[in-house]
Coordinates of C-alpha atoms and ligand atoms in Angstrom, one line a residue:
M22 CA 81.5 125.3 96.2
T23 CA 82.4 121.8 97.2
G24 CA 85.3 121.0 99.5
R25 CA 88.5 119.4 98.2
L26 CA 87.8 116.3 100.3
E27 CA 84.0 116.3 100.0
G28 CA 82.6 112.8 100.9
K29 CA 85.9 111.4 102.0
V30 CA 86.6 109.8 105.4
A31 CA 90.1 110.5 106.9
L32 CA 91.8 109.1 109.9
I33 CA 94.7 111.1 111.4
T34 CA 97.1 109.7 114.0
G35 CA 98.5 112.2 116.5
G36 CA 95.5 114.5 115.7
A37 CA 95.4 116.1 119.1
S38 CA 98.2 118.6 118.6
G39 CA 100.5 120.5 116.2
M40 CA 100.4 119.5 112.6
G41 CA 98.0 116.6 113.2
A42 CA 95.4 119.0 114.7
A43 CA 96.0 121.6 111.9
T44 CA 95.5 118.8 109.3
A45 CA 92.3 117.6 111.0
E46 CA 90.8 121.1 111.0
L47 CA 91.7 121.8 107.4
F48 CA 90.4 118.4 106.2
A49 CA 87.1 119.0 108.0
A50 CA 86.8 122.5 106.5
E51 CA 87.3 120.9 103.1
G52 CA 84.4 118.4 103.6
A53 CA 86.0 115.3 105.0
S54 CA 84.6 113.3 107.9
V55 CA 87.6 113.1 110.3
A56 CA 88.6 110.5 112.8
V57 CA 90.9 112.3 115.2
T58 CA 93.1 109.7 116.9
D59 CA 95.7 110.2 119.6
F60 CA 96.5 108.9 123.1
N61 CA 95.8 112.3 124.5
A62 CA 92.0 112.3 124.9
A63 CA 91.7 115.8 126.5
L64 CA 93.6 117.6 123.7
S65 CA 91.8 115.6 121.0
G66 CA 88.5 116.6 122.5
S67 CA 89.3 120.3 122.0
V68 CA 90.2 119.6 118.3
V69 CA 87.0 117.8 117.7
D70 CA 85.0 120.5 119.5
A71 CA 86.6 123.2 117.4
I72 CA 85.7 121.3 114.2
T73 CA 82.1 120.6 115.1
A74 CA 81.6 124.2 116.3
S75 CA 82.5 125.4 112.9
G76 CA 80.1 123.0 111.2
G77 CA 82.6 120.1 110.4
I78 CA 82.3 116.4 111.1
A79 CA 84.8 114.8 113.4
E80 CA 85.0 112.2 116.2
F81 CA 87.7 111.1 118.6
F82 CA 89.0 107.6 118.7
E83 CA 91.6 106.8 121.3
M84 CA 94.7 105.2 119.8
D85 CA 98.2 104.5 121.0
V86 CA 100.1 103.9 117.8
A87 CA 102.7 101.8 119.6
R88 CA 100.2 99.1 120.5
E89 CA 98.7 97.1 117.7
A90 CA 95.5 96.2 119.5
S91 CA 94.8 99.9 120.2
V92 CA 95.4 100.8 116.5
A93 CA 93.2 98.0 115.3
S94 CA 90.4 99.0 117.6
A95 CA 90.5 102.7 116.7
V96 CA 90.6 102.0 112.9
S97 CA 87.6 99.6 113.1
G98 CA 85.8 102.1 115.3
A99 CA 86.3 104.9 112.8
V100 CA 85.2 102.7 109.9
A101 CA 82.1 101.6 111.7
R102 CA 81.2 105.2 112.6
F103 CA 81.9 106.7 109.1
G104 CA 81.2 103.7 106.8
G105 CA 84.6 103.3 105.4
L106 CA 88.1 104.9 105.0
D107 CA 89.7 106.9 102.2
V108 CA 92.6 108.7 103.7
L109 CA 95.2 107.8 106.4
V110 CA 97.5 110.4 107.8
N111 CA 100.3 109.0 109.9
C112 CA 101.3 112.0 112.0
A113 CA 101.9 110.8 115.5
G114 CA 105.5 111.1 116.4
V115 CA 108.0 111.8 119.2
I116 CA 111.5 113.2 119.0
G117 CA 113.3 111.0 121.6
V118 CA 116.7 111.6 123.0
D119 CA 119.3 114.0 121.6
K120 CA 122.3 111.6 121.8
P121 CA 124.8 110.2 119.3
T122 CA 124.6 106.4 118.6
H123 CA 127.2 105.2 121.2
E124 CA 125.3 106.9 124.1
V125 CA 121.7 105.7 123.2
T126 CA 120.3 102.9 125.4
E127 CA 118.3 100.0 124.0
E128 CA 115.2 101.3 125.9
E129 CA 115.5 104.8 124.4
W130 CA 116.0 103.3 120.9
D131 CA 113.0 101.0 121.3
A132 CA 110.7 103.6 122.8
L133 CA 111.3 106.0 119.9
F134 CA 111.0 103.3 117.2
A135 CA 107.8 101.9 118.8
V136 CA 106.0 105.2 118.0
D137 CA 107.8 106.7 115.0
V138 CA 108.3 103.5 113.0
K139 CA 106.1 100.7 114.4
G140 CA 103.2 103.3 114.7
V141 CA 103.3 103.9 110.9
F142 CA 103.5 100.2 110.2
F143 CA 100.5 99.4 112.5
A144 CA 98.2 102.1 111.2
T145 CA 99.0 101.4 107.6
K146 CA 98.6 97.6 108.2
H147 CA 95.1 98.1 109.7
A148 CA 94.0 100.9 107.3
V149 CA 95.0 99.2 104.0
P150 CA 92.3 96.5 103.9
H151 CA 89.6 99.3 104.3
L152 CA 91.2 101.4 101.5
I153 CA 91.3 98.3 99.2
E154 CA 87.6 97.8 100.0
R155 CA 86.9 101.3 98.9
G156 CA 88.7 100.8 95.6
G157 CA 91.7 103.0 96.5
G158 CA 92.8 105.8 98.8
S159 CA 95.7 108.0 100.0
I160 CA 98.2 107.5 102.8
V161 CA 100.3 110.5 103.9
N162 CA 103.2 109.8 106.2
F163 CA 105.0 112.4 108.4
S164 CA 108.7 112.0 108.1
S165 CA 111.0 115.0 108.4
I166 CA 114.0 116.6 106.6
Y167 CA 115.8 114.4 109.1
G168 CA 114.5 111.4 107.2
L169 CA 116.3 112.7 104.1
I170 CA 119.6 114.2 105.4
G171 CA 121.8 113.7 108.5
N172 CA 123.1 116.1 111.1
D173 CA 124.7 115.6 114.5
E174 CA 121.5 115.7 116.7
F175 CA 118.7 113.3 117.7
T176 CA 120.2 110.3 116.1
P177 CA 117.4 107.7 116.8
Y178 CA 114.9 110.2 115.4
H179 CA 116.8 110.6 112.2
V180 CA 117.1 106.9 111.7
A181 CA 113.4 106.4 112.5
K182 CA 112.3 109.1 110.1
G183 CA 114.6 107.5 107.4
A184 CA 112.6 104.3 107.9
V185 CA 109.4 106.2 107.3
T186 CA 110.8 107.6 104.1
M187 CA 111.4 104.0 102.9
Q188 CA 108.1 102.7 104.2
T189 CA 106.5 105.3 102.0
K190 CA 108.4 104.2 98.8
Q191 CA 107.8 100.5 99.6
D192 CA 104.1 100.9 100.2
A193 CA 103.7 103.1 97.2
A194 CA 105.3 100.3 95.1
S195 CA 103.1 97.6 96.7
Y196 CA 99.7 99.2 96.8
G197 CA 99.5 101.1 93.5
R198 CA 97.7 98.1 92.0
Y199 CA 94.8 98.7 94.5
G200 CA 94.6 102.4 93.7
I201 CA 96.3 103.4 96.9
R202 CA 98.8 106.2 96.8
V203 CA 101.4 106.6 99.5
N204 CA 103.5 109.8 99.9
S205 CA 105.4 111.5 102.7
V206 CA 105.9 115.0 103.9
H207 CA 109.3 116.2 105.3
P208 CA 109.0 119.4 107.3
S209 CA 112.0 121.3 108.6
T210 CA 111.3 123.0 111.9
V211 CA 107.6 123.9 112.4
L212 CA 106.3 125.8 115.4
T213 CA 104.3 123.2 117.2
P214 CA 104.2 122.2 120.9
L215 CA 107.0 119.6 120.2
V216 CA 109.3 122.4 119.0
E217 CA 108.1 125.0 121.5
G218 CA 109.4 122.7 124.3
I219 CA 112.8 122.4 122.7
A220 CA 113.0 126.1 121.9
S221 CA 112.1 127.3 125.4
A222 CA 115.1 125.2 126.8
Y223 CA 117.5 126.7 124.2
P224 CA 119.8 129.6 125.5
G225 CA 118.1 132.8 124.3
G226 CA 114.7 131.1 123.9
L227 CA 112.6 130.9 120.7
P228 CA 114.2 133.9 118.8
A229 CA 117.7 132.5 119.2
Y230 CA 116.4 129.0 118.4
E231 CA 114.7 130.2 115.2
E232 CA 117.8 132.0 114.1
M233 CA 119.9 128.9 114.6
M234 CA 117.5 126.4 113.1
T235 CA 116.8 128.4 109.9
A236 CA 120.4 129.4 109.2
N237 CA 120.5 126.9 106.2
Q238 CA 117.0 127.8 104.9
S239 CA 116.3 130.1 102.0
I240 CA 113.1 131.3 103.8
R241 CA 114.6 132.1 107.2
R242 CA 111.7 131.4 109.5
L243 CA 110.1 128.4 111.2
G244 CA 107.1 126.8 109.4
R245 CA 103.5 127.1 110.5
P246 CA 101.4 123.9 111.0
V247 CA 98.8 125.1 108.4
E248 CA 101.6 125.4 105.8
V249 CA 102.3 121.7 106.2
A250 CA 98.6 120.8 106.4
Y251 CA 98.0 122.4 102.9
A252 CA 100.5 120.0 101.4
V253 CA 98.9 117.0 103.2
L254 CA 95.5 118.2 101.9
Y255 CA 96.9 118.1 98.3
L256 CA 98.3 114.6 98.7
A257 CA 95.1 113.3 100.4
S258 CA 92.8 114.7 97.7
D259 CA 92.2 113.5 94.2
E260 CA 94.1 116.5 92.9
S261 CA 97.2 114.4 93.4
A262 CA 95.8 111.3 91.6
W263 CA 99.0 110.6 89.7
V264 CA 101.4 111.3 92.6
T265 CA 102.7 108.4 94.6
G266 CA 106.0 107.4 96.3
V267 CA 107.0 111.1 96.6
N268 CA 109.0 112.3 99.6
L269 CA 108.0 116.0 99.7
P270 CA 110.3 118.4 101.6
L271 CA 108.4 121.3 103.2
D272 CA 111.4 123.1 104.5
G273 CA 111.8 126.7 103.5
G274 CA 114.5 125.6 101.1
Y275 CA 116.6 123.8 103.7
T276 CA 117.4 120.7 101.6
A277 CA 117.8 122.7 98.3
R278 CA 121.3 123.7 99.5
Ligands
LIG27 N1 107.5 120.1 114.6 C1 108.5 119.9 113.7 O1 109.3 120.8 113.6 C2 108.5 118.7 112.9 C3 109.4 118.7 111.8 C4 109.5 117.5 111.0 C5 108.6 116.4 111.3 N2 107.8 116.5 112.4 C6 106.9 115.3 112.6 O2 105.6 115.7 112.4 C7 104.7 115.0 113.2 C8 103.9 115.9 114.1 O3 104.7 116.7 114.9 P1 104.2 117.9 115.7 O4 105.4 118.8 115.9 O5 102.9 118.4 115.2 O6 104.1 117.2 117.1 P2 103.1 117.4 118.4 O7 104.0 117.0 119.6 O8 102.5 118.8 118.5 O9 102.0 116.3 118.1 C9 102.3 115.0 118.1 C10 101.1 114.2 118.5 O10 101.4 112.8 118.5 C11 100.8 112.3 119.7 N3 101.4 111.0 120.0 C12 102.7 110.9 120.5 N4 102.9 109.6 120.8 C13 101.7 108.9 120.5 C14 101.3 107.5 120.5 N5 102.1 106.6 121.0 N6 100.1 107.2 120.1 C15 99.3 108.2 119.6 N7 99.6 109.5 119.6 C16 100.8 109.8 120.0 C17 100.9 113.3 120.8 O11 100.0 113.1 121.8 C18 100.6 114.6 120.0 O12 99.2 114.9 119.9 C19 105.6 114.0 114.0 O13 105.7 112.8 113.4 C20 107.0 114.7 114.0 O14 108.0 113.8 114.2 C21 107.7 117.6 113.2

């Protein structure tokens, strides 16, 4: 049986941890050659080791998505190593400060936007010429339910993820003529290191946090990284050849209400 990404080359930003790592592992298991990129070299190394130990193909390329030169060099390194690029997954992200607009400093705003918005812009900018050269490809952006709806927390993060939602639609409209599809995934709360940190600081810890965060969901539990990775796999593969410009909620029914 051939894998669902057999023969494809995929580059994942933020591949060292959480949903990026789960996506890298699933992609490799489905036959892709995976460029695992992140600014955390140590963690990325264990993701690459796990993939190669189970017979997959992966290599680490250091990338800080907030710095264009770093993005350009990692993308060209991956293309040189694997001979081209078919799939870009923009997963790197940070959550930033939990403040309402009037309390956020300019530095806090800029730091968050540098990663969550400019990072998607830089990686897309440098990947697109290689996807065009290949005759097409797929870009999957990580937004959030917070890029679709508002609430009263983490304001800069909401606004940044809203920008990713629109970058997805705009790039889908622009690049269809080159055979490039662009879609985004919008998880509600998924149990990753990013969330574990927040949950452990919550009164009552993870169980109380899970109860509170899933109160508006139809399926009242936190998501698992692999449950998101399977959606990214579909959007990256040729199975979704007619799907572009879609902002797909993966949220246990949160936004259905
Ligand atoms: N966990 C959730 O509940 C949740 C929900 C919705 C959306 N998201 C989004 O999904 C994506 C992945 O989240 P996660 O929970 O798996 O996070 P995570 O913290 O486990 O992993 C994020 C990765 O991004 C990397 N990263 C951060 N800044 C970077 C930079 N400047 N350059 C390169 N790499 C950088 C980190 O080193 C880390 O490996 C993020 O974009 C996040 O905003 C997460």
